[in-house]
Coordinates of N, CA and C in Angstrom, one line a residue:
Chain A
Q1 N 55.9 31.5 65.3 CA 54.6 31.6 64.8 C 54.4 32.9 64.0
S2 N 54.0 32.9 62.8 CA 53.9 34.1 61.9 C 52.7 34.9 62.3
A3 N 52.7 36.1 62.0 CA 51.5 37.1 62.3 C 50.4 36.7 61.4
L4 N 49.2 36.9 61.9 CA 48.0 36.8 61.0 C 48.1 37.7 59.7
T5 N 47.6 37.3 58.7 CA 47.7 38.0 57.4 C 46.6 39.0 57.2
Q6 N 46.9 40.3 57.1 CA 46.0 41.4 56.8 C 46.5 42.1 55.6
P7 N 45.5 42.7 54.8 CA 45.9 43.5 53.7 C 46.7 44.8 54.3
A8 N 47.7 45.3 53.6 CA 48.5 46.4 54.2 C 47.6 47.6 54.2
S9 N 46.7 47.8 53.2 CA 45.9 49.0 53.2 C 44.6 48.7 52.6
V10 N 43.6 49.5 53.0 CA 42.2 49.4 52.4 C 41.7 50.9 52.4
S11 N 41.1 51.3 51.3 CA 40.6 52.6 51.3 C 39.1 52.6 50.8
G12 N 38.4 53.7 51.2 CA 37.1 53.9 50.7 C 36.6 55.3 50.8
S13 N 35.5 55.7 50.2 CA 35.0 57.0 50.3 C 34.0 57.2 51.4
P14 N 33.8 58.4 51.9 CA 32.9 58.5 53.0 C 31.5 57.9 52.6
G15 N 31.0 57.2 53.6 CA 29.6 56.6 53.4 C 29.7 55.2 53.0
Q16 N 30.8 54.8 52.3 CA 30.9 53.5 51.8 C 31.2 52.5 53.0
S17 N 31.2 51.2 52.5 CA 31.5 50.1 53.5 C 32.8 49.5 53.0
I18 N 33.7 49.2 53.9 CA 35.0 48.4 53.6 C 35.1 47.2 54.5
T19 N 35.8 46.2 54.0 CA 36.0 45.0 54.8 C 37.5 44.7 54.9
I20 N 38.0 44.4 56.0 CA 39.4 44.0 56.3 C 39.4 42.6 56.6
S21 N 40.2 41.8 55.9 CA 40.3 40.4 56.2 C 41.5 40.2 57.2
C22 N 41.5 39.0 57.8 CA 42.5 38.6 58.7 C 42.6 37.1 58.6
T23 N 43.7 36.6 58.0 CA 43.8 35.2 57.7 C 44.7 34.5 58.6
G24 N 44.4 33.5 59.2 CA 45.3 32.7 60.1 C 45.3 31.2 59.7
S25 N 45.2 30.3 60.7 CA 45.3 29.0 60.4 C 44.4 28.1 61.2
S26 N 44.5 26.8 61.1 CA 43.7 25.9 62.0 C 44.1 25.9 63.4
S27 N 45.3 26.6 63.7 CA 45.9 26.6 65.0 C 45.4 27.8 65.8
D28 N 44.8 28.8 65.1 CA 44.4 30.0 65.7 C 43.0 30.4 65.3
V29 N 42.9 31.3 64.3 CA 41.5 31.7 63.9 C 40.6 30.6 63.6
G30 N 41.0 29.6 62.9 CA 40.2 28.5 62.5 C 39.6 27.7 63.7
S31 N 40.3 27.7 64.8 CA 40.0 26.8 65.9 C 39.2 27.5 67.0
Y32 N 39.2 28.8 67.0 CA 38.7 29.5 68.2 C 37.8 30.6 67.7
D33 N 36.7 30.9 68.4 CA 35.9 32.1 68.1 C 36.3 33.2 69.1
L34 N 37.6 33.4 69.0 CA 38.3 34.3 69.9 C 39.0 35.4 69.2
V35 N 38.5 35.9 68.1 CA 39.1 36.9 67.4 C 38.7 38.3 67.9
S36 N 39.6 39.2 68.1 CA 39.3 40.6 68.4 C 39.9 41.6 67.5
W37 N 39.4 42.7 67.4 CA 39.9 43.8 66.5 C 40.1 45.1 67.3
Y38 N 41.2 45.8 66.9 CA 41.6 47.0 67.5 C 41.9 48.1 66.4
Q39 N 41.5 49.3 66.9 CA 41.7 50.5 66.1 C 42.8 51.3 66.8
Q40 N 43.8 51.8 66.0 CA 44.9 52.6 66.5 C 45.1 53.8 65.6
H41 N 44.9 55.0 66.2 CA 45.2 56.3 65.6 C 46.7 56.5 65.8
P42 N 47.3 57.3 65.0 CA 48.7 57.6 65.2 C 49.0 58.2 66.5
G43 N 50.1 57.6 67.1 CA 50.5 58.1 68.4 C 49.6 57.7 69.6
R44 N 48.6 56.9 69.4 CA 47.7 56.5 70.4 C 47.7 55.1 70.7
A45 N 47.2 54.6 71.9 CA 47.1 53.2 72.2 C 46.0 52.6 71.4
P46 N 46.1 51.3 71.1 CA 45.0 50.6 70.5 C 43.7 50.7 71.3
K47 N 42.5 50.6 70.6 CA 41.2 50.6 71.2 C 40.5 49.5 70.7
L48 N 39.9 48.7 71.7 CA 39.1 47.6 71.3 C 37.8 47.9 70.6
L49 N 37.6 47.3 69.5 CA 36.4 47.4 68.7 C 35.5 46.2 68.7
I50 N 36.0 45.0 68.6 CA 35.2 43.8 68.5 C 36.0 42.7 69.2
Y51 N 35.2 41.8 69.9 CA 35.8 40.7 70.6 C 34.9 39.5 70.3
E52 N 35.5 38.3 70.5 CA 34.8 37.1 70.3 C 34.1 37.1 68.9
V53 N 34.9 37.5 67.9 CA 34.5 37.5 66.5 C 33.5 38.7 66.2
N54 N 32.5 38.8 66.9 CA 31.4 39.7 66.4 C 30.7 40.5 67.6
K55 N 31.4 40.5 68.8 CA 30.8 41.2 69.8 C 31.3 42.6 70.0
R56 N 30.5 43.6 70.2 CA 30.9 45.0 70.4 C 30.8 45.4 71.8
P57 N 32.0 46.0 72.3 CA 31.9 46.6 73.7 C 31.0 47.7 73.7
S58 N 30.4 48.0 74.8 CA 29.6 49.2 74.9 C 30.4 50.5 74.6
G59 N 29.7 51.3 73.8 CA 30.4 52.5 73.4 C 31.0 52.5 72.1
V60 N 31.1 51.4 71.5 CA 31.6 51.3 70.1 C 30.5 51.3 69.1
S61 N 30.7 52.1 68.1 CA 29.7 52.3 67.1 C 29.2 51.0 66.4
N62 N 28.0 50.9 66.2 CA 27.5 49.7 65.5 C 27.8 49.7 64.0
R63 N 28.6 50.8 63.6 CA 29.1 50.7 62.1 C 30.2 49.7 62.0
F64 N 30.7 49.2 63.1 CA 31.8 48.2 63.1 C 31.2 46.9 63.4
S65 N 31.5 45.9 62.6 CA 31.0 44.6 62.8 C 32.0 43.6 62.4
G66 N 31.9 42.3 63.0 CA 32.9 41.3 62.7 C 32.2 40.0 62.3
S67 N 33.0 39.2 61.7 CA 32.5 37.9 61.2 C 33.7 37.0 61.0
K68 N 33.5 35.6 60.8 CA 34.5 34.7 60.7 C 34.0 33.6 59.8
S69 N 34.8 33.1 58.9 CA 34.6 31.9 58.0 C 35.9 31.1 57.9
G70 N 35.9 29.9 58.5 CA 37.1 29.1 58.4 C 38.2 29.7 59.1
D71 N 39.3 29.9 58.4 CA 40.5 30.5 59.0 C 40.7 32.0 58.8
T72 N 39.6 32.6 58.3 CA 39.6 34.0 58.0 C 38.6 34.8 58.8
A73 N 39.0 35.8 59.5 CA 38.0 36.7 60.1 C 38.0 38.0 59.4
S74 N 36.9 38.7 59.6 CA 36.7 40.0 58.8 C 36.1 41.1 59.7
L75 N 36.5 42.3 59.5 CA 36.0 43.4 60.1 C 35.4 44.3 59.1
T76 N 34.2 44.7 59.2 CA 33.5 45.6 58.2 C 33.2 46.8 58.9
I77 N 33.5 48.0 58.2 CA 33.2 49.3 58.6 C 32.2 49.8 57.7
S78 N 31.0 50.1 58.1 CA 29.9 50.7 57.2 C 29.8 52.1 57.5
G79 N 29.3 52.9 56.5 CA 29.1 54.3 56.6 C 30.5 55.0 57.0
L80 N 31.5 54.7 56.2 CA 32.9 55.1 56.5 C 32.9 56.6 56.8
Q81 N 33.6 57.0 57.8 CA 33.7 58.4 58.2 C 35.2 58.8 58.2
A82 N 35.4 60.1 58.2 CA 36.8 60.5 58.2 C 37.6 60.1 59.5
E83 N 36.9 60.0 60.6 CA 37.4 59.6 61.9 C 37.9 58.1 61.9
D84 N 37.4 57.4 60.9 CA 37.8 55.9 60.8 C 39.2 55.7 60.3
E85 N 39.8 56.8 59.7 CA 41.1 56.6 59.2 C 42.0 56.3 60.3
A86 N 42.7 55.1 60.3 CA 43.5 54.6 61.3 C 44.1 53.3 60.9
D87 N 44.9 52.7 61.8 CA 45.4 51.3 61.6 C 44.5 50.4 62.4
Y88 N 44.2 49.2 61.8 CA 43.3 48.2 62.4 C 44.1 46.9 62.5
Y89 N 44.0 46.3 63.6 CA 44.7 45.0 64.0 C 43.7 44.0 64.4
C90 N 43.9 42.7 63.9 CA 43.1 41.6 64.4 C 44.0 40.9 65.4
C91 N 43.5 40.1 66.3 CA 44.2 39.3 67.2 C 43.4 38.0 67.5
S92 N 44.1 36.9 67.5 CA 43.4 35.7 67.7 C 44.0 34.9 68.9
Y93 N 43.3 34.2 69.8 CA 43.7 33.3 70.7 C 44.4 32.1 69.8
A94 N 45.6 31.6 70.3 CA 46.3 30.7 69.5 C 46.6 29.4 70.3
G95 N 45.8 29.2 71.3 CA 46.0 28.0 72.2 C 47.0 28.3 73.2
S96 N 47.0 27.4 74.3 CA 47.9 27.5 75.4 C 48.0 28.9 76.0
S97 N 46.9 29.6 76.0 CA 46.9 30.9 76.6 C 47.7 32.0 75.8
T98 N 48.1 31.7 74.6 CA 48.9 32.7 73.8 C 48.0 33.4 72.8
R99 N 48.5 34.5 72.3 CA 47.8 35.4 71.3 C 48.7 35.6 70.2
I100 N 48.1 36.0 69.1 CA 48.8 36.4 67.9 C 48.1 37.5 67.2
F101 N 48.8 38.5 66.8 CA 48.3 39.7 66.1 C 48.4 39.6 64.6
G102 N 47.6 40.3 63.8 CA 47.8 40.5 62.4 C 48.8 41.6 62.3
G103 N 49.2 41.7 61.0 CA 50.3 42.7 60.7 C 49.7 44.1 60.6
G104 N 48.4 44.2 60.7 CA 47.8 45.7 60.6 C 47.4 46.1 59.2
T105 N 46.3 46.8 59.2 CA 45.8 47.4 57.9 C 45.6 48.9 58.1
K106 N 46.1 49.6 57.2 CA 45.9 51.1 57.2 C 44.7 51.4 56.4
V107 N 43.7 52.0 57.0 CA 42.5 52.5 56.4 C 42.6 53.9 56.0
T108 N 42.3 54.2 54.7 CA 42.3 55.6 54.3 C 41.0 56.0 53.8
V109 N 40.5 57.1 54.3 CA 39.2 57.6 53.8 C 39.4 58.6 52.7
L110 N 39.0 58.3 51.5 CA 39.4 59.2 50.3 C 38.6 60.5 50.3
Chain B
Q1 N 36.6 55.1 86.7 CA 36.9 54.5 85.3 C 38.2 53.8 85.3
V2 N 38.3 52.8 84.6 CA 39.5 51.9 84.5 C 40.6 52.7 83.9
Q3 N 41.8 52.7 84.5 CA 42.9 53.4 83.9 C 44.1 52.5 84.2
L4 N 45.0 52.5 83.1 CA 46.3 51.8 83.3 C 47.4 52.9 83.0
V5 N 48.2 53.3 83.9 CA 49.2 54.4 83.7 C 50.5 53.7 83.8
Q6 N 51.3 54.0 82.7 CA 52.7 53.4 82.5 C 53.8 54.4 82.9
S7 N 54.9 53.8 83.2 CA 56.0 54.7 83.5 C 56.6 55.4 82.3
G8 N 57.5 56.3 82.4 CA 57.9 57.1 81.3 C 58.9 56.5 80.4
A9 N 59.2 57.2 79.4 CA 60.2 56.8 78.3 C 61.5 56.3 78.9
E10 N 62.2 55.5 78.3 CA 63.5 55.0 78.8 C 64.5 54.9 77.6
V11 N 65.7 55.2 77.9 CA 66.9 55.0 76.9 C 67.9 54.1 77.5
K12 N 68.2 53.1 76.9 CA 69.1 52.0 77.3 C 70.1 51.7 76.3
K13 N 71.3 51.3 76.8 CA 72.3 50.8 76.0 C 72.2 49.3 75.7
P14 N 72.7 48.9 74.5 CA 72.6 47.4 74.2 C 73.2 46.6 75.4
G15 N 72.5 45.5 75.7 CA 73.0 44.7 76.7 C 72.4 45.0 78.1
A16 N 71.8 46.2 78.2 CA 71.2 46.6 79.5 C 69.8 45.9 79.7
S17 N 69.2 46.3 80.8 CA 67.9 45.8 81.1 C 66.9 47.0 81.4
V18 N 65.6 46.8 81.2 CA 64.7 47.7 81.5 C 63.5 47.2 82.3
K19 N 62.9 48.0 83.1 CA 61.7 47.5 83.8 C 60.6 48.6 83.7
V20 N 59.5 48.2 83.1 CA 58.4 49.2 82.9 C 57.3 48.8 83.8
S21 N 56.7 49.9 84.3 CA 55.6 49.6 85.2 C 54.3 50.1 84.7
C22 N 53.2 49.5 85.2 CA 51.8 49.7 84.7 C 50.9 49.7 86.0
T23 N 50.4 50.9 86.4 CA 49.6 51.0 87.6 C 48.1 51.1 87.2
A24 N 47.3 50.1 87.8 CA 45.9 50.1 87.5 C 45.1 50.7 88.5
S25 N 44.0 51.3 88.1 CA 43.0 51.8 88.9 C 41.6 51.7 88.3
G26 N 40.6 51.8 89.2 CA 39.2 51.8 88.7 C 38.6 50.4 88.6
Y27 N 39.3 49.4 89.1 CA 38.8 48.0 89.2 C 39.6 47.2 90.2
T28 N 39.1 46.1 90.5 CA 39.8 45.1 91.4 C 41.0 44.5 90.7
F29 N 42.2 44.9 91.0 CA 43.4 44.5 90.2 C 43.5 43.1 90.1
I30 N 43.3 42.3 91.2 CA 43.6 40.8 91.1 C 42.5 40.1 90.3
S31 N 41.5 40.8 89.8 CA 40.3 40.1 89.1 C 40.7 39.9 87.6
H32 N 41.8 40.6 87.1 CA 42.1 40.4 85.7 C 43.6 40.3 85.5
D33 N 44.0 39.5 84.5 CA 45.3 39.4 84.0 C 45.7 40.7 83.3
I34 N 47.0 40.8 83.2 CA 47.6 41.9 82.4 C 48.6 41.3 81.4
S35 N 48.3 41.7 80.1 CA 49.2 41.4 79.1 C 50.1 42.5 78.7
W36 N 51.2 42.2 78.1 CA 52.2 43.2 77.6 C 52.3 43.0 76.1
V37 N 52.2 44.2 75.3 CA 52.2 44.2 73.9 C 53.2 45.2 73.5
R38 N 54.1 44.9 72.4 CA 54.9 46.0 72.0 C 54.8 46.3 70.5
Q39 N 55.3 47.4 70.1 CA 55.2 47.9 68.8 C 56.4 48.6 68.4
A40 N 57.2 48.0 67.5 CA 58.4 48.6 66.9 C 58.0 49.8 66.1
P41 N 58.9 50.8 65.9 CA 58.5 52.0 65.0 C 58.0 51.5 63.7
G42 N 56.8 52.0 63.3 CA 56.3 51.8 62.0 C 55.8 50.3 61.8
Q43 N 55.8 49.6 62.8 CA 55.4 48.2 62.7 C 54.1 47.8 63.5
G44 N 53.8 46.6 63.4 CA 52.5 46.0 64.0 C 52.7 45.8 65.5
L45 N 51.6 45.2 66.0 CA 51.6 44.9 67.4 C 52.1 43.5 67.6
E46 N 52.8 43.3 68.7 CA 53.4 42.0 69.1 C 53.0 41.6 70.5
W47 N 52.4 40.5 70.7 CA 52.0 40.1 72.0 C 53.3 39.5 72.7
M48 N 53.5 39.9 73.9 CA 54.8 39.5 74.6 C 54.4 38.5 75.7
G49 N 53.3 38.5 76.3 CA 53.0 37.6 77.4 C 52.0 38.2 78.3
W50 N 51.6 37.4 79.3 CA 50.6 37.8 80.3 C 51.0 37.3 81.7
I51 N 50.5 38.0 82.7 CA 50.7 37.6 84.1 C 49.3 37.7 84.8
S52 N 49.0 36.6 85.6 CA 47.9 36.7 86.5 C 48.1 37.7 87.6
A53 N 47.3 38.6 87.7 CA 47.4 39.5 89.0 C 46.9 38.8 90.2
Y54 N 46.2 37.7 90.0 CA 45.7 36.9 91.2 C 46.8 36.1 91.9
N55 N 47.6 35.3 91.0 CA 48.5 34.4 91.6 C 49.9 34.5 91.0
G56 N 50.1 35.5 90.1 CA 51.4 35.6 89.5 C 51.8 34.6 88.4
N57 N 50.9 33.7 88.1 CA 51.2 32.8 86.9 C 51.6 33.6 85.7
T58 N 52.5 33.2 84.9 CA 52.9 33.9 83.7 C 52.9 33.0 82.5
N59 N 52.8 33.6 81.3 CA 52.9 32.9 80.1 C 53.6 33.8 79.0
Y60 N 54.8 33.5 78.6 CA 55.5 34.4 77.7 C 55.5 33.9 76.3
A61 N 55.6 34.9 75.4 CA 55.8 34.5 74.0 C 57.1 33.8 73.9
Q62 N 57.1 32.7 73.0 CA 58.3 31.9 72.9 C 59.5 32.6 72.6
K63 N 59.4 33.6 71.7 CA 60.7 34.3 71.2 C 61.3 35.2 72.3
L64 N 60.6 35.4 73.4 CA 61.1 36.3 74.5 C 61.5 35.4 75.7
Q65 N 61.1 34.2 75.7 CA 61.5 33.3 76.8 C 62.9 33.4 77.2
G66 N 63.2 33.6 78.5 CA 64.5 33.7 79.0 C 65.0 35.2 79.1
R67 N 64.3 36.0 78.4 CA 64.7 37.5 78.4 C 63.7 38.4 79.2
V68 N 62.5 37.9 79.3 CA 61.4 38.7 79.9 C 60.9 38.1 81.2
T69 N 60.6 39.0 82.1 CA 60.0 38.6 83.4 C 58.9 39.6 83.7
M70 N 57.7 39.0 84.0 CA 56.5 39.9 84.4 C 56.2 39.6 85.8
T71 N 56.0 40.7 86.6 CA 55.7 40.5 88.0 C 54.5 41.5 88.3
T72 N 54.0 41.3 89.5 CA 52.9 42.3 89.9 C 53.2 42.6 91.4
D73 N 52.7 43.7 91.8 CA 52.7 44.1 93.2 C 51.2 44.5 93.6
T74 N 50.6 43.6 94.2 CA 49.1 43.7 94.4 C 48.9 44.9 95.5
S75 N 49.9 45.2 96.3 CA 49.6 46.3 97.3 C 49.6 47.6 96.6
T76 N 50.1 47.8 95.5 CA 50.1 49.0 94.7 C 49.3 48.9 93.3
S77 N 48.8 47.7 93.1 CA 48.0 47.4 91.8 C 48.9 47.7 90.6
T78 N 50.1 47.3 90.7 CA 51.1 47.6 89.6 C 51.6 46.3 89.0
A79 N 51.7 46.3 87.7 CA 52.3 45.2 87.0 C 53.7 45.7 86.4
Y80 N 54.6 44.9 86.4 CA 55.9 45.2 85.8 C 56.3 44.3 84.8
M81 N 57.1 44.8 83.8 CA 57.7 44.0 82.7 C 59.1 44.3 82.6
E82 N 59.9 43.3 82.8 CA 61.5 43.5 82.8 C 62.0 42.8 81.5
L83 N 62.8 43.5 80.7 CA 63.4 42.8 79.6 C 64.8 43.1 79.6
R84 N 65.6 41.9 79.5 CA 67.1 42.0 79.7 C 67.7 41.7 78.3
S85 N 69.1 42.0 78.3 CA 69.9 41.7 77.2 C 69.4 42.4 76.0
L86 N 69.1 43.8 76.2 CA 68.5 44.6 75.1 C 69.3 44.8 73.9
T87 N 68.7 44.7 72.8 CA 69.3 45.0 71.5 C 68.4 46.1 70.8
S88 N 69.0 46.7 69.7 CA 68.3 47.6 69.0 C 66.9 47.1 68.5
D89 N 66.8 45.9 68.3 CA 65.4 45.3 67.8 C 64.4 45.4 68.9
D90 N 64.8 45.7 70.2 CA 63.8 45.9 71.3 C 63.3 47.3 71.3
T91 N 63.8 48.3 70.5 CA 63.4 49.6 70.5 C 61.8 49.6 70.0
A92 N 61.0 50.0 70.8 CA 59.6 49.9 70.6 C 58.7 50.7 71.6
V93 N 57.5 50.9 71.4 CA 56.5 51.3 72.4 C 56.0 50.1 73.1
Y94 N 56.0 50.0 74.4 CA 55.5 48.9 75.2 C 54.2 49.3 75.9
Y95 N 53.2 48.5 75.6 CA 51.9 48.7 76.2 C 51.5 47.6 77.2
C96 N 50.9 48.0 78.3 CA 50.2 47.0 79.1 C 48.8 47.1 78.8
A97 N 48.0 46.0 79.0 CA 46.6 45.9 78.6 C 45.9 45.0 79.6
R98 N 44.7 45.3 79.9 CA 43.8 44.4 80.8 C 43.4 43.3 79.9
D99 N 43.6 42.1 80.4 CA 43.3 40.9 79.6 C 42.0 40.3 80.2
R100 N 41.0 40.1 79.3 CA 39.8 39.5 79.8 C 39.6 38.0 79.4
E101 N 38.9 37.3 80.2 CA 38.6 35.9 79.9 C 37.1 35.8 79.8
N102 N 36.6 34.7 79.0 CA 35.2 34.5 79.0 C 34.9 33.4 80.1
S103 N 33.7 33.0 80.1 CA 33.3 32.1 81.2 C 33.9 30.7 81.1
Y104 N 34.5 30.4 80.0 CA 35.2 29.1 79.8 C 36.6 29.3 80.2
G105 N 37.0 30.5 80.6 CA 38.5 30.6 81.0 C 39.4 30.9 79.8
R106 N 38.8 31.2 78.6 CA 39.6 31.4 77.4 C 39.8 33.0 77.4
K107 N 41.0 33.4 77.0 CA 41.3 34.8 76.8 C 40.7 35.3 75.6
T108 N 40.0 36.4 75.7 CA 39.2 37.0 74.7 C 39.5 38.4 74.2
Q109 N 40.1 39.2 74.9 CA 40.2 40.6 74.5 C 41.1 41.4 75.5
F110 N 41.7 42.4 74.9 CA 42.4 43.4 75.7 C 41.4 44.6 75.7
D111 N 40.8 44.8 76.9 CA 39.8 45.9 76.9 C 40.2 47.3 77.3
Y112 N 41.3 47.4 78.0 CA 41.8 48.7 78.4 C 43.3 48.6 78.2
W113 N 43.9 49.7 77.8 CA 45.3 49.8 77.5 C 46.0 50.9 78.2
G114 N 47.3 50.8 78.6 CA 48.0 51.9 79.0 C 48.4 52.8 77.9
Q115 N 49.0 53.9 78.2 CA 49.3 54.9 77.2 C 50.6 54.6 76.4
G116 N 51.3 53.6 76.8 CA 52.5 53.2 76.1 C 53.7 53.8 76.7
T117 N 54.8 53.0 76.7 CA 56.2 53.5 77.2 C 57.2 53.2 76.1
L118 N 57.8 54.4 75.6 CA 58.8 54.2 74.5 C 60.1 53.9 75.1
L119 N 60.6 52.7 74.6 CA 62.0 52.3 75.0 C 62.9 52.4 73.7
T120 N 64.0 53.1 73.9 CA 64.9 53.3 72.8 C 66.2 52.6 73.3
V121 N 66.7 51.7 72.4 CA 68.0 51.0 72.7 C 69.0 51.5 71.7
S122 N 70.0 52.2 72.3 CA 71.0 52.8 71.4 C 72.3 53.0 72.1
S123 N 73.4 52.7 71.4 CA 74.7 52.9 72.0 C 75.1 54.4 71.9

């Protein structure tokens, strides 16, 4: 099973909004509202940002939001800040209690 | 507070085995499954499988079937991941993560992560 497809990189200026896409198939993203997003800074463990497509854990900034349409999920970061520069990964339930990750997107704050 | 603390870095030769531990604290260990995720140098995240801390049931990623075994010791709130027949392709940082389910029993998120264990496979 191939990884979910994410753009390799996305960039934006401070204060702007950016959106990262995550494209799967009818076997994963398209069939379940069970997409989660993770932020990973260099040398650090991933951190949960979004779960079940659009839910934010307590403590996560409301500048992060998620959505889904068909086989594609999206993460939007609004009011981009320097600290948002990191790698971002989507993950989807893929049936039979399995999971699949996206290839990751490097966000650069210009 | 919830913490997952993993064992230290390992260096192994090709063909050897490794066993990584993940000790949980701050919650009832048997209430949540543990997943293992690895990340090769400069690469993305790869889900390896999960284990139920409640009854030891497991589900492994197809590509690792036959080479990976996940176990738990509820007396010490520790999960283990053993990987056998190592090759250089197994060089990666290995993470354990607490695996959450929704009210329908579907797995939804990895809400807490260990700090990672670097495995280097080299002759």
